Amino acid sequence: MRKQNAMTAEEFRLLRDLVYEYCGIFFQTESQYLMERRLGNRLREHDLHTFGDYYRYLRYSSERSKELEEIVELLTTNETYFFREDYQLKAFSEEILPELIRRRTKQRRLRFWSAGCSTGEEAYTIGMLIREDPKLTDWDVEIFANDISRKVIQTARRGVYGRSSFRVIDKYFMEKYFRPQGNNYAISDEVRSLVSFGQLNLLDDEMLELIGQVDAILCRNVLIYFDKQARLRVVKTFYNKLVEEGYLLLGHSESLMNVSTDFELVHLKNDMVYRKPAVPGAGKQAV
Ligand SMILES: C[S@@+](CC[C@H](N)C(=O)[O-])C[C@H]1O[C@@H](n2cnc3c(N)ncnc32)[C@H](O)[C@@H]1O
């Protein structure tokens, strides 16, 4: 095996731009070492000597798509757990869901989208909250849940979780919606049946065609990894996918400030959330 060269600033720039172009994740200059460390194994795997060789492999090899998928597995942060962001979930079950139910009484149909769902805890949390609402018992409800990483989607579909996923869950939900499986816990079928998982890149317009109109989107702790351009593009997609007055729930450290004025910021009792205005252009107060 040949010795591997350190990553040069130019190689970092080329790889960073390529990763960004593919999935919107933007690495700051300070992250050069991180990228070098995470991608080092890929060079060894292909017996390549420099990161420049690896860049050319990623650009021009017939195995390009497969390798880009490998890169995503190494460069994404998939941290997640059940009932993350308590206030927002309270707002969801006590304020947003009842409003959506009132709005849809006639159709008895609701659609949700967990965009950047990682291993599925977010989508299943929403599923549990939906199962808790007796009004929705015989409604047609579906949660689409997507992530760019194939591996996390496989885990999400399996629906079996270890201790770290349960760091804040109430005993009530644990006992009602999970059954022990070895040292882990499996999500119940009544919640699993609400969720459809799929691998999807939020920057891939063709794949996004698969998502129809939805009543609410959760995209929490995903946009933080994107730069402004990629955020703008994804938020535009969300706007187009939401029904009028549909809700957009971001992570607590995320906002649409300097990204979009298309949404209105709604002050609910439990939290502040974004909503697509009934009249386009009415969202100018977004902060
Ligand atoms: C930190 S996790 C957030 C998980 C969950 N939303 C939460 O808040 O607990 C971020 C996820 O975004 C996904 N992601 C990053 N870029 C993406 C893209 N372009 N398209 C779809 N998912 C992406 C990552 O693979 C990762 O699983």
PDB file of C-alpha atoms and ligand atoms in Angstrom:
ATOM      1  CA  MET A   1       0.000   0.000   0.000  1.00  0.00           C
ATOM      2  CA  ARG A   2       1.352   3.448  -0.928  1.00  0.00           C
ATOM      3  CA  LYS A   3       1.807   6.177   1.656  1.00  0.00           C
ATOM      4  CA  GLN A   4      -0.963   8.765   1.663  1.00  0.00           C
ATOM      5  CA  ASN A   5      -0.142  12.479   1.223  1.00  0.00           C
ATOM      6  CA  ALA A   6      -1.661  15.112   3.499  1.00  0.00           C
ATOM      7  CA  MET A   7      -4.589  17.058   2.029  1.00  0.00           C
ATOM      8  CA  THR A   8      -3.488  20.350   0.436  1.00  0.00           C
ATOM      9  CA  ALA A   9      -5.568  23.523   0.673  1.00  0.00           C
ATOM     10  CA  GLU A  10      -6.405  23.218  -3.031  1.00  0.00           C
ATOM     11  CA  GLU A  11      -7.525  19.594  -2.655  1.00  0.00           C
ATOM     12  CA  PHE A  12      -9.667  20.596   0.314  1.00  0.00           C
ATOM     13  CA  ARG A  13     -11.320  23.337  -1.750  1.00  0.00           C
ATOM     14  CA  LEU A  14     -12.051  20.953  -4.647  1.00  0.00           C
ATOM     15  CA  LEU A  15     -13.486  18.234  -2.393  1.00  0.00           C
ATOM     16  CA  ARG A  16     -15.436  20.717  -0.307  1.00  0.00           C
ATOM     17  CA  ASP A  17     -17.065  22.206  -3.408  1.00  0.00           C
ATOM     18  CA  LEU A  18     -17.903  18.785  -4.778  1.00  0.00           C
ATOM     19  CA  VAL A  19     -19.527  17.670  -1.512  1.00  0.00           C
ATOM     20  CA  TYR A  20     -21.409  20.951  -1.344  1.00  0.00           C
ATOM     21  CA  GLU A  21     -22.646  20.631  -4.924  1.00  0.00           C
ATOM     22  CA  TYR A  22     -23.885  17.113  -4.195  1.00  0.00           C
ATOM     23  CA  CYS A  23     -25.681  17.549  -0.875  1.00  0.00           C
ATOM     24  CA  GLY A  24     -25.503  21.175   0.327  1.00  0.00           C
ATOM     25  CA  ILE A  25     -23.262  20.413   3.309  1.00  0.00           C
ATOM     26  CA  PHE A  26     -20.627  23.116   3.535  1.00  0.00           C
ATOM     27  CA  PHE A  27     -17.266  22.634   5.225  1.00  0.00           C
ATOM     28  CA  GLN A  28     -15.551  25.763   6.539  1.00  0.00           C
ATOM     29  CA  THR A  29     -11.783  26.114   6.022  1.00  0.00           C
ATOM     30  CA  GLU A  30     -11.242  25.154   9.684  1.00  0.00           C
ATOM     31  CA  SER A  31     -12.750  21.739   8.896  1.00  0.00           C
ATOM     32  CA  GLN A  32      -9.980  20.679   6.533  1.00  0.00           C
ATOM     33  CA  TYR A  33      -8.451  18.360   9.121  1.00  0.00           C
ATOM     34  CA  LEU A  34     -11.836  16.794   9.875  1.00  0.00           C
ATOM     35  CA  MET A  35     -12.442  16.093   6.191  1.00  0.00           C
ATOM     36  CA  GLU A  36      -8.940  14.703   5.765  1.00  0.00           C
ATOM     37  CA  ARG A  37      -9.426  12.356   8.708  1.00  0.00           C
ATOM     38  CA  ARG A  38     -12.861  11.167   7.638  1.00  0.00           C
ATOM     39  CA  LEU A  39     -11.946  10.580   3.981  1.00  0.00           C
ATOM     40  CA  GLY A  40      -8.515   9.060   4.593  1.00  0.00           C
ATOM     41  CA  ASN A  41      -9.915   5.519   4.614  1.00  0.00           C
ATOM     42  CA  ARG A  42     -11.495   5.992   1.210  1.00  0.00           C
ATOM     43  CA  LEU A  43      -8.069   6.712  -0.334  1.00  0.00           C
ATOM     44  CA  ARG A  44      -6.707   3.558   1.261  1.00  0.00           C
ATOM     45  CA  GLU A  45      -9.760   1.601   0.075  1.00  0.00           C
ATOM     46  CA  HIS A  46      -9.055   2.616  -3.550  1.00  0.00           C
ATOM     47  CA  ASP A  47      -5.272   2.525  -3.139  1.00  0.00           C
ATOM     48  CA  LEU A  48      -4.975   6.202  -4.061  1.00  0.00           C
ATOM     49  CA  HIS A  49      -1.983   8.306  -3.141  1.00  0.00           C
ATOM     50  CA  THR A  50      -3.332  11.854  -2.933  1.00  0.00           C
ATOM     51  CA  PHE A  51      -6.654  13.571  -2.226  1.00  0.00           C
ATOM     52  CA  GLY A  52      -6.310  15.043  -5.740  1.00  0.00           C
ATOM     53  CA  ASP A  53      -6.466  11.470  -7.126  1.00  0.00           C
ATOM     54  CA  TYR A  54      -9.494  10.857  -4.949  1.00  0.00           C
ATOM     55  CA  TYR A  55     -11.155  14.039  -6.217  1.00  0.00           C
ATOM     56  CA  ARG A  56     -10.649  12.874  -9.835  1.00  0.00           C
ATOM     57  CA  TYR A  57     -12.062   9.469  -8.890  1.00  0.00           C
ATOM     58  CA  LEU A  58     -15.164  11.164  -7.462  1.00  0.00           C
ATOM     59  CA  ARG A  59     -15.614  13.366 -10.520  1.00  0.00           C
ATOM     60  CA  TYR A  60     -14.907  10.994 -13.378  1.00  0.00           C
ATOM     61  CA  SER A  61     -15.027   7.356 -12.277  1.00  0.00           C
ATOM     62  CA  SER A  62     -17.923   5.166 -13.434  1.00  0.00           C
ATOM     63  CA  GLU A  63     -18.331   4.345  -9.713  1.00  0.00           C
ATOM     64  CA  ARG A  64     -18.867   8.035  -8.970  1.00  0.00           C
ATOM     65  CA  SER A  65     -22.432   7.792  -7.602  1.00  0.00           C
ATOM     66  CA  LYS A  66     -21.596   4.864  -5.365  1.00  0.00           C
ATOM     67  CA  GLU A  67     -18.571   6.680  -3.966  1.00  0.00           C
ATOM     68  CA  LEU A  68     -20.551   9.869  -3.333  1.00  0.00           C
ATOM     69  CA  GLU A  69     -22.952   7.810  -1.255  1.00  0.00           C
ATOM     70  CA  GLU A  70     -20.004   6.477   0.747  1.00  0.00           C
ATOM     71  CA  ILE A  71     -18.799  10.018   1.341  1.00  0.00           C
ATOM     72  CA  VAL A  72     -22.199  11.070   2.635  1.00  0.00           C
ATOM     73  CA  GLU A  73     -22.077   8.286   5.211  1.00  0.00           C
ATOM     74  CA  LEU A  74     -18.727   9.628   6.438  1.00  0.00           C
ATOM     75  CA  LEU A  75     -19.473  13.342   6.402  1.00  0.00           C
ATOM     76  CA  THR A  76     -23.025  13.652   7.725  1.00  0.00           C
ATOM     77  CA  THR A  77     -23.914  14.067  11.386  1.00  0.00           C
ATOM     78  CA  ASN A  78     -26.812  11.773  12.247  1.00  0.00           C
ATOM     79  CA  GLU A  79     -27.334  12.658  15.909  1.00  0.00           C
ATOM     80  CA  THR A  80     -31.001  12.278  16.896  1.00  0.00           C
ATOM     81  CA  TYR A  81     -33.265  10.840  19.626  1.00  0.00           C
ATOM     82  CA  PHE A  82     -36.936  10.416  20.523  1.00  0.00           C
ATOM     83  CA  PHE A  83     -38.827  13.478  21.760  1.00  0.00           C
ATOM     84  CA  ARG A  84     -36.035  15.898  20.893  1.00  0.00           C
ATOM     85  CA  GLU A  85     -37.095  19.561  21.281  1.00  0.00           C
ATOM     86  CA  ASP A  86     -39.779  19.272  23.876  1.00  0.00           C
ATOM     87  CA  TYR A  87     -41.419  22.716  23.475  1.00  0.00           C
ATOM     88  CA  GLN A  88     -41.855  22.279  19.778  1.00  0.00           C
ATOM     89  CA  LEU A  89     -43.434  18.848  20.205  1.00  0.00           C
ATOM     90  CA  LYS A  90     -45.790  20.287  22.801  1.00  0.00           C
ATOM     91  CA  ALA A  91     -46.732  22.975  20.285  1.00  0.00           C
ATOM     92  CA  PHE A  92     -47.199  20.249  17.699  1.00  0.00           C
ATOM     93  CA  SER A  93     -49.530  18.045  19.730  1.00  0.00           C
ATOM     94  CA  GLU A  94     -51.429  20.746  21.659  1.00  0.00           C
ATOM     95  CA  GLU A  95     -51.730  23.504  19.058  1.00  0.00           C
ATOM     96  CA  ILE A  96     -50.715  22.552  15.526  1.00  0.00           C
ATOM     97  CA  LEU A  97     -52.315  19.121  15.348  1.00  0.00           C
ATOM     98  CA  PRO A  98     -55.702  20.272  16.760  1.00  0.00           C
ATOM     99  CA  GLU A  99     -55.734  23.120  14.239  1.00  0.00           C
ATOM    100  CA  LEU A 100     -54.914  20.800  11.338  1.00  0.00           C
ATOM    101  CA  ILE A 101     -57.625  18.406  12.517  1.00  0.00           C
ATOM    102  CA  ARG A 102     -60.197  21.209  12.504  1.00  0.00           C
ATOM    103  CA  ARG A 103     -59.085  22.225   9.036  1.00  0.00           C
ATOM    104  CA  ARG A 104     -59.240  18.733   7.580  1.00  0.00           C
ATOM    105  CA  THR A 105     -62.404  17.406   9.228  1.00  0.00           C
ATOM    106  CA  LYS A 106     -64.006  16.906   5.846  1.00  0.00           C
ATOM    107  CA  GLN A 107     -61.112  15.128   4.088  1.00  0.00           C
ATOM    108  CA  ARG A 108     -59.931  13.270   7.231  1.00  0.00           C
ATOM    109  CA  ARG A 109     -56.478  13.131   5.700  1.00  0.00           C
ATOM    110  CA  LEU A 110     -53.150  14.544   6.938  1.00  0.00           C
ATOM    111  CA  ARG A 111     -49.649  14.411   5.493  1.00  0.00           C
ATOM    112  CA  PHE A 112     -46.369  15.140   7.283  1.00  0.00           C
ATOM    113  CA  TRP A 113     -42.766  15.200   6.120  1.00  0.00           C
ATOM    114  CA  SER A 114     -39.723  14.590   8.280  1.00  0.00           C
ATOM    115  CA  ALA A 115     -36.946  15.940   6.029  1.00  0.00           C
ATOM    116  CA  GLY A 116     -33.475  14.800   7.129  1.00  0.00           C
ATOM    117  CA  CYS A 117     -34.976  12.210   9.470  1.00  0.00           C
ATOM    118  CA  SER A 118     -31.726  10.372  10.277  1.00  0.00           C
ATOM    119  CA  THR A 119     -32.474   7.022  11.964  1.00  0.00           C
ATOM    120  CA  GLY A 120     -36.202   7.767  12.263  1.00  0.00           C
ATOM    121  CA  GLU A 121     -36.695   8.859  15.879  1.00  0.00           C
ATOM    122  CA  GLU A 122     -38.213  12.205  14.804  1.00  0.00           C
ATOM    123  CA  ALA A 123     -40.774  10.613  12.465  1.00  0.00           C
ATOM    124  CA  TYR A 124     -41.738   7.936  14.999  1.00  0.00           C
ATOM    125  CA  THR A 125     -42.095  10.599  17.703  1.00  0.00           C
ATOM    126  CA  ILE A 126     -44.619  12.397  15.505  1.00  0.00           C
ATOM    127  CA  GLY A 127     -46.243   9.003  14.875  1.00  0.00           C
ATOM    128  CA  MET A 128     -46.677   8.435  18.626  1.00  0.00           C
ATOM    129  CA  LEU A 129     -48.201  11.895  19.095  1.00  0.00           C
ATOM    130  CA  ILE A 130     -50.623  11.161  16.265  1.00  0.00           C
ATOM    131  CA  ARG A 131     -51.586   7.809  17.805  1.00  0.00           C
ATOM    132  CA  GLU A 132     -52.249   9.642  21.078  1.00  0.00           C
ATOM    133  CA  ASP A 133     -54.962  11.768  19.495  1.00  0.00           C
ATOM    134  CA  PRO A 134     -58.278   9.876  19.612  1.00  0.00           C
ATOM    135  CA  LYS A 135     -59.771  12.171  16.962  1.00  0.00           C
ATOM    136  CA  LEU A 136     -57.361  10.732  14.383  1.00  0.00           C
ATOM    137  CA  THR A 137     -58.198   7.076  14.999  1.00  0.00           C
ATOM    138  CA  ASP A 138     -59.713   6.348  11.605  1.00  0.00           C
ATOM    139  CA  TRP A 139     -58.083   9.147   9.590  1.00  0.00           C
ATOM    140  CA  ASP A 140     -55.789   8.648   6.639  1.00  0.00           C
ATOM    141  CA  VAL A 141     -52.473   9.881   8.067  1.00  0.00           C
ATOM    142  CA  GLU A 142     -49.026   9.410   6.565  1.00  0.00           C
ATOM    143  CA  ILE A 143     -45.573  10.634   7.552  1.00  0.00           C
ATOM    144  CA  PHE A 144     -42.933  10.698   4.810  1.00  0.00           C
ATOM    145  CA  ALA A 145     -39.452  10.522   6.258  1.00  0.00           C
ATOM    146  CA  ASN A 146     -36.315  10.951   4.195  1.00  0.00           C
ATOM    147  CA  ASP A 147     -32.605  11.242   4.524  1.00  0.00           C
ATOM    148  CA  ILE A 148     -29.709  11.353   2.079  1.00  0.00           C
ATOM    149  CA  SER A 149     -27.932   8.538   3.946  1.00  0.00           C
ATOM    150  CA  ARG A 150     -28.863   5.009   2.912  1.00  0.00           C
ATOM    151  CA  LYS A 151     -27.589   3.549   6.183  1.00  0.00           C
ATOM    152  CA  VAL A 152     -29.744   5.670   8.480  1.00  0.00           C
ATOM    153  CA  ILE A 153     -32.819   4.885   6.391  1.00  0.00           C
ATOM    154  CA  GLN A 154     -32.114   1.162   6.782  1.00  0.00           C
ATOM    155  CA  THR A 155     -31.915   1.625  10.556  1.00  0.00           C
ATOM    156  CA  ALA A 156     -35.103   3.693  10.553  1.00  0.00           C
ATOM    157  CA  ARG A 157     -36.986   0.988   8.660  1.00  0.00           C
ATOM    158  CA  ARG A 158     -35.785  -1.652  11.104  1.00  0.00           C
ATOM    159  CA  GLY A 159     -37.157   0.499  13.957  1.00  0.00           C
ATOM    160  CA  VAL A 160     -35.021  -1.061  16.685  1.00  0.00           C
ATOM    161  CA  TYR A 161     -33.213   1.320  19.044  1.00  0.00           C
ATOM    162  CA  GLY A 162     -30.602   1.304  21.770  1.00  0.00           C
ATOM    163  CA  ARG A 163     -30.352   3.299  24.949  1.00  0.00           C
ATOM    164  CA  SER A 164     -29.045   6.585  23.478  1.00  0.00           C
ATOM    165  CA  SER A 165     -32.237   7.091  21.458  1.00  0.00           C
ATOM    166  CA  PHE A 166     -34.291   7.129  24.661  1.00  0.00           C
ATOM    167  CA  ARG A 167     -32.447   9.783  26.637  1.00  0.00           C
ATOM    168  CA  VAL A 168     -35.534  11.986  27.200  1.00  0.00           C
ATOM    169  CA  ILE A 169     -38.581   9.810  26.511  1.00  0.00           C
ATOM    170  CA  ASP A 170     -41.383   9.465  29.116  1.00  0.00           C
ATOM    171  CA  LYS A 171     -41.947   6.033  30.617  1.00  0.00           C
ATOM    172  CA  TYR A 172     -45.525   6.249  29.365  1.00  0.00           C
ATOM    173  CA  PHE A 173     -44.478   6.331  25.671  1.00  0.00           C
ATOM    174  CA  MET A 174     -41.745   3.761  26.229  1.00  0.00           C
ATOM    175  CA  GLU A 175     -44.179   1.242  27.672  1.00  0.00           C
ATOM    176  CA  LYS A 176     -46.997   1.930  25.266  1.00  0.00           C
ATOM    177  CA  TYR A 177     -45.150   2.042  21.935  1.00  0.00           C
ATOM    178  CA  PHE A 178     -42.019  -0.126  22.320  1.00  0.00           C
ATOM    179  CA  ARG A 179     -41.370  -3.786  22.981  1.00  0.00           C
ATOM    180  CA  PRO A 180     -38.041  -5.169  24.222  1.00  0.00           C
ATOM    181  CA  GLN A 181     -35.895  -6.912  21.630  1.00  0.00           C
ATOM    182  CA  GLY A 182     -32.675  -8.297  23.131  1.00  0.00           C
ATOM    183  CA  ASN A 183     -30.911  -5.315  24.718  1.00  0.00           C
ATOM    184  CA  ASN A 184     -32.858  -2.910  22.507  1.00  0.00           C
ATOM    185  CA  TYR A 185     -36.431  -1.777  21.906  1.00  0.00           C
ATOM    186  CA  ALA A 186     -38.564  -2.081  18.779  1.00  0.00           C
ATOM    187  CA  ILE A 187     -41.191   0.468  17.782  1.00  0.00           C
ATOM    188  CA  SER A 188     -44.753  -0.870  17.708  1.00  0.00           C
ATOM    189  CA  ASP A 189     -46.427  -1.693  14.409  1.00  0.00           C
ATOM    190  CA  GLU A 190     -49.226   0.811  15.048  1.00  0.00           C
ATOM    191  CA  VAL A 191     -46.658   3.648  14.901  1.00  0.00           C
ATOM    192  CA  ARG A 192     -44.429   2.086  12.260  1.00  0.00           C
ATOM    193  CA  SER A 193     -47.385   1.738   9.881  1.00  0.00           C
ATOM    194  CA  LEU A 194     -47.795   5.556   9.805  1.00  0.00           C
ATOM    195  CA  VAL A 195     -44.306   6.212   8.433  1.00  0.00           C
ATOM    196  CA  SER A 196     -42.870   5.698   4.912  1.00  0.00           C
ATOM    197  CA  PHE A 197     -39.076   5.977   4.820  1.00  0.00           C
ATOM    198  CA  GLY A 198     -37.031   6.685   1.701  1.00  0.00           C
ATOM    199  CA  GLN A 199     -33.524   7.777   0.755  1.00  0.00           C
ATOM    200  CA  LEU A 200     -33.719  11.277  -0.712  1.00  0.00           C
ATOM    201  CA  ASN A 201     -31.319  14.166  -1.258  1.00  0.00           C
ATOM    202  CA  LEU A 202     -33.006  17.491  -0.477  1.00  0.00           C
ATOM    203  CA  LEU A 203     -31.102  19.035  -3.389  1.00  0.00           C
ATOM    204  CA  ASP A 204     -32.224  16.464  -5.934  1.00  0.00           C
ATOM    205  CA  ASP A 205     -35.168  18.053  -7.776  1.00  0.00           C
ATOM    206  CA  GLU A 206     -36.066  14.868  -9.610  1.00  0.00           C
ATOM    207  CA  MET A 207     -36.408  12.835  -6.426  1.00  0.00           C
ATOM    208  CA  LEU A 208     -38.311  15.635  -4.719  1.00  0.00           C
ATOM    209  CA  GLU A 209     -41.080  15.095  -7.283  1.00  0.00           C
ATOM    210  CA  LEU A 210     -41.964  12.013  -5.226  1.00  0.00           C
ATOM    211  CA  ILE A 211     -43.130  14.184  -2.322  1.00  0.00           C
ATOM    212  CA  GLY A 212     -46.643  15.590  -2.697  1.00  0.00           C
ATOM    213  CA  GLN A 213     -48.360  18.399  -0.787  1.00  0.00           C
ATOM    214  CA  VAL A 214     -47.992  18.153   2.991  1.00  0.00           C
ATOM    215  CA  ASP A 215     -49.636  19.834   5.988  1.00  0.00           C
ATOM    216  CA  ALA A 216     -46.461  20.193   8.039  1.00  0.00           C
ATOM    217  CA  ILE A 217     -42.729  19.700   7.567  1.00  0.00           C
ATOM    218  CA  LEU A 218     -40.187  18.958  10.266  1.00  0.00           C
ATOM    219  CA  CYS A 219     -36.682  19.781   9.145  1.00  0.00           C
ATOM    220  CA  ARG A 220     -34.781  20.029  12.391  1.00  0.00           C
ATOM    221  CA  ASN A 221     -31.022  20.286  12.706  1.00  0.00           C
ATOM    222  CA  VAL A 222     -30.397  19.789   9.001  1.00  0.00           C
ATOM    223  CA  LEU A 223     -30.138  23.307   7.554  1.00  0.00           C
ATOM    224  CA  ILE A 224     -27.367  24.166  10.042  1.00  0.00           C
ATOM    225  CA  TYR A 225     -24.985  22.109   7.912  1.00  0.00           C
ATOM    226  CA  PHE A 226     -25.880  23.974   4.704  1.00  0.00           C
ATOM    227  CA  ASP A 227     -24.624  27.328   3.439  1.00  0.00           C
ATOM    228  CA  LYS A 228     -26.994  30.161   2.601  1.00  0.00           C
ATOM    229  CA  GLN A 229     -27.528  29.186  -1.052  1.00  0.00           C
ATOM    230  CA  ALA A 230     -28.408  25.584  -0.217  1.00  0.00           C
ATOM    231  CA  ARG A 231     -30.701  26.708   2.616  1.00  0.00           C
ATOM    232  CA  LEU A 232     -32.473  29.064   0.260  1.00  0.00           C
ATOM    233  CA  ARG A 233     -33.025  26.298  -2.251  1.00  0.00           C
ATOM    234  CA  VAL A 234     -34.340  23.807   0.305  1.00  0.00           C
ATOM    235  CA  VAL A 235     -36.599  26.361   2.002  1.00  0.00           C
ATOM    236  CA  LYS A 236     -38.088  27.219  -1.424  1.00  0.00           C
ATOM    237  CA  THR A 237     -38.815  23.519  -1.896  1.00  0.00           C
ATOM    238  CA  PHE A 238     -40.540  23.412   1.498  1.00  0.00           C
ATOM    239  CA  TYR A 239     -42.629  26.422   0.560  1.00  0.00           C
ATOM    240  CA  ASN A 240     -43.788  24.695  -2.628  1.00  0.00           C
ATOM    241  CA  LYS A 241     -44.532  21.397  -0.897  1.00  0.00           C
ATOM    242  CA  LEU A 242     -46.588  22.909   1.927  1.00  0.00           C
ATOM    243  CA  VAL A 243     -50.325  23.475   1.644  1.00  0.00           C
ATOM    244  CA  GLU A 244     -51.496  27.017   2.394  1.00  0.00           C
ATOM    245  CA  GLU A 245     -51.102  27.678   6.119  1.00  0.00           C
ATOM    246  CA  GLY A 246     -48.958  24.556   6.409  1.00  0.00           C
ATOM    247  CA  TYR A 247     -46.310  24.541   9.153  1.00  0.00           C
ATOM    248  CA  LEU A 248     -42.532  24.414   8.928  1.00  0.00           C
ATOM    249  CA  LEU A 249     -40.742  23.297  12.102  1.00  0.00           C
ATOM    250  CA  LEU A 250     -37.001  23.918  12.231  1.00  0.00           C
ATOM    251  CA  GLY A 251     -34.492  23.105  14.970  1.00  0.00           C
ATOM    252  CA  HIS A 252     -34.198  25.566  17.836  1.00  0.00           C
ATOM    253  CA  SER A 253     -30.883  26.956  16.705  1.00  0.00           C
ATOM    254  CA  GLU A 254     -32.223  27.528  13.161  1.00  0.00           C
ATOM    255  CA  SER A 255     -34.168  30.420  11.704  1.00  0.00           C
ATOM    256  CA  LEU A 256     -35.180  31.777   8.327  1.00  0.00           C
ATOM    257  CA  MET A 257     -33.512  35.106   9.077  1.00  0.00           C
ATOM    258  CA  ASN A 258     -31.593  36.204   5.971  1.00  0.00           C
ATOM    259  CA  VAL A 259     -32.914  33.160   4.128  1.00  0.00           C
ATOM    260  CA  SER A 260     -36.564  33.679   3.292  1.00  0.00           C
ATOM    261  CA  THR A 261     -39.388  36.119   3.925  1.00  0.00           C
ATOM    262  CA  ASP A 262     -41.949  33.792   2.347  1.00  0.00           C
ATOM    263  CA  PHE A 263     -43.052  32.372   5.702  1.00  0.00           C
ATOM    264  CA  GLU A 264     -44.792  34.023   8.631  1.00  0.00           C
ATOM    265  CA  LEU A 265     -43.492  33.520  12.134  1.00  0.00           C
ATOM    266  CA  VAL A 266     -46.326  32.330  14.391  1.00  0.00           C
ATOM    267  CA  HIS A 267     -46.140  32.813  18.157  1.00  0.00           C
ATOM    268  CA  LEU A 268     -47.874  29.790  19.642  1.00  0.00           C
ATOM    269  CA  LYS A 269     -48.278  29.243  23.391  1.00  0.00           C
ATOM    270  CA  ASN A 270     -45.516  26.647  23.529  1.00  0.00           C
ATOM    271  CA  ASP A 271     -43.137  27.743  20.788  1.00  0.00           C
ATOM    272  CA  MET A 272     -42.573  29.922  17.719  1.00  0.00           C
ATOM    273  CA  VAL A 273     -42.947  28.193  14.383  1.00  0.00           C
ATOM    274  CA  TYR A 274     -43.047  29.135  10.711  1.00  0.00           C
ATOM    275  CA  ARG A 275     -46.170  28.932   8.576  1.00  0.00           C
ATOM    276  CA  LYS A 276     -46.795  29.360   4.877  1.00  0.00           C
ATOM    277  CA  PRO A 277     -49.184  32.305   4.604  1.00  0.00           C
ATOM    278  CA  ALA A 278     -52.610  31.837   3.025  1.00  0.00           C
ATOM    279  CA  VAL A 279     -51.814  34.838   0.851  1.00  0.00           C
ATOM    280  CA  PRO A 280     -48.378  34.708  -0.836  1.00  0.00           C
ATOM    281  CA  GLY A 281     -46.139  37.571   0.279  1.00  0.00           C
ATOM    282  CA  ALA A 282     -47.847  37.948   3.655  1.00  0.00           C
ATOM    283  CA  GLY A 283     -44.869  36.484   5.502  1.00  0.00           C
ATOM    284  CA  LYS A 284     -42.746  39.615   5.517  1.00  0.00           C
ATOM    285  CA  GLN A 285     -42.397  39.631   9.286  1.00  0.00           C
ATOM    286  CA  ALA A 286     -40.362  36.420   9.325  1.00  0.00           C
ATOM    287  CA  VAL A 287     -37.313  36.892  11.561  1.00  0.00           C
TER     288      VAL A 287
HETATM  289  C1  LIG B   1     -28.422  15.940  12.845  1.00  0.00           C
HETATM  290  S1  LIG B   1     -29.439  14.950  11.830  1.00  0.00           S
HETATM  291  C2  LIG B   1     -31.041  15.545  12.269  1.00  0.00           C
HETATM  292  C3  LIG B   1     -32.012  14.448  12.574  1.00  0.00           C
HETATM  293  C4  LIG B   1     -33.397  14.905  13.059  1.00  0.00           C
HETATM  294  N1  LIG B   1     -34.012  15.785  12.099  1.00  0.00           N
HETATM  295  C5  LIG B   1     -33.324  15.576  14.419  1.00  0.00           C
HETATM  296  O1  LIG B   1     -33.382  16.799  14.509  1.00  0.00           O
HETATM  297  O2  LIG B   1     -33.199  14.861  15.412  1.00  0.00           O
HETATM  298  C6  LIG B   1     -29.169  15.658  10.205  1.00  0.00           C
HETATM  299  C7  LIG B   1     -29.551  14.704   9.085  1.00  0.00           C
HETATM  300  O3  LIG B   1     -29.625  15.453   7.859  1.00  0.00           O
HETATM  301  C8  LIG B   1     -29.253  14.578   6.815  1.00  0.00           C
HETATM  302  N2  LIG B   1     -28.893  15.338   5.597  1.00  0.00           N
HETATM  303  C9  LIG B   1     -27.812  16.115   5.397  1.00  0.00           C
HETATM  304  N3  LIG B   1     -27.815  16.612   4.132  1.00  0.00           N
HETATM  305  C10 LIG B   1     -28.930  16.132   3.537  1.00  0.00           C
HETATM  306  C11 LIG B   1     -29.487  16.289   2.236  1.00  0.00           C
HETATM  307  N4  LIG B   1     -28.896  17.026   1.288  1.00  0.00           N
HETATM  308  N5  LIG B   1     -30.656  15.657   1.959  1.00  0.00           N
HETATM  309  C12 LIG B   1     -31.277  14.901   2.916  1.00  0.00           C
HETATM  310  N6  LIG B   1     -30.793  14.706   4.154  1.00  0.00           N
HETATM  311  C13 LIG B   1     -29.636  15.324   4.466  1.00  0.00           C
HETATM  312  C14 LIG B   1     -28.073  13.816   7.420  1.00  0.00           C
HETATM  313  O4  LIG B   1     -27.795  12.613   6.737  1.00  0.00           O
HETATM  314  C15 LIG B   1     -28.522  13.616   8.855  1.00  0.00           C
HETATM  315  O5  LIG B   1     -29.096  12.351   9.066  1.00  0.00           O
END
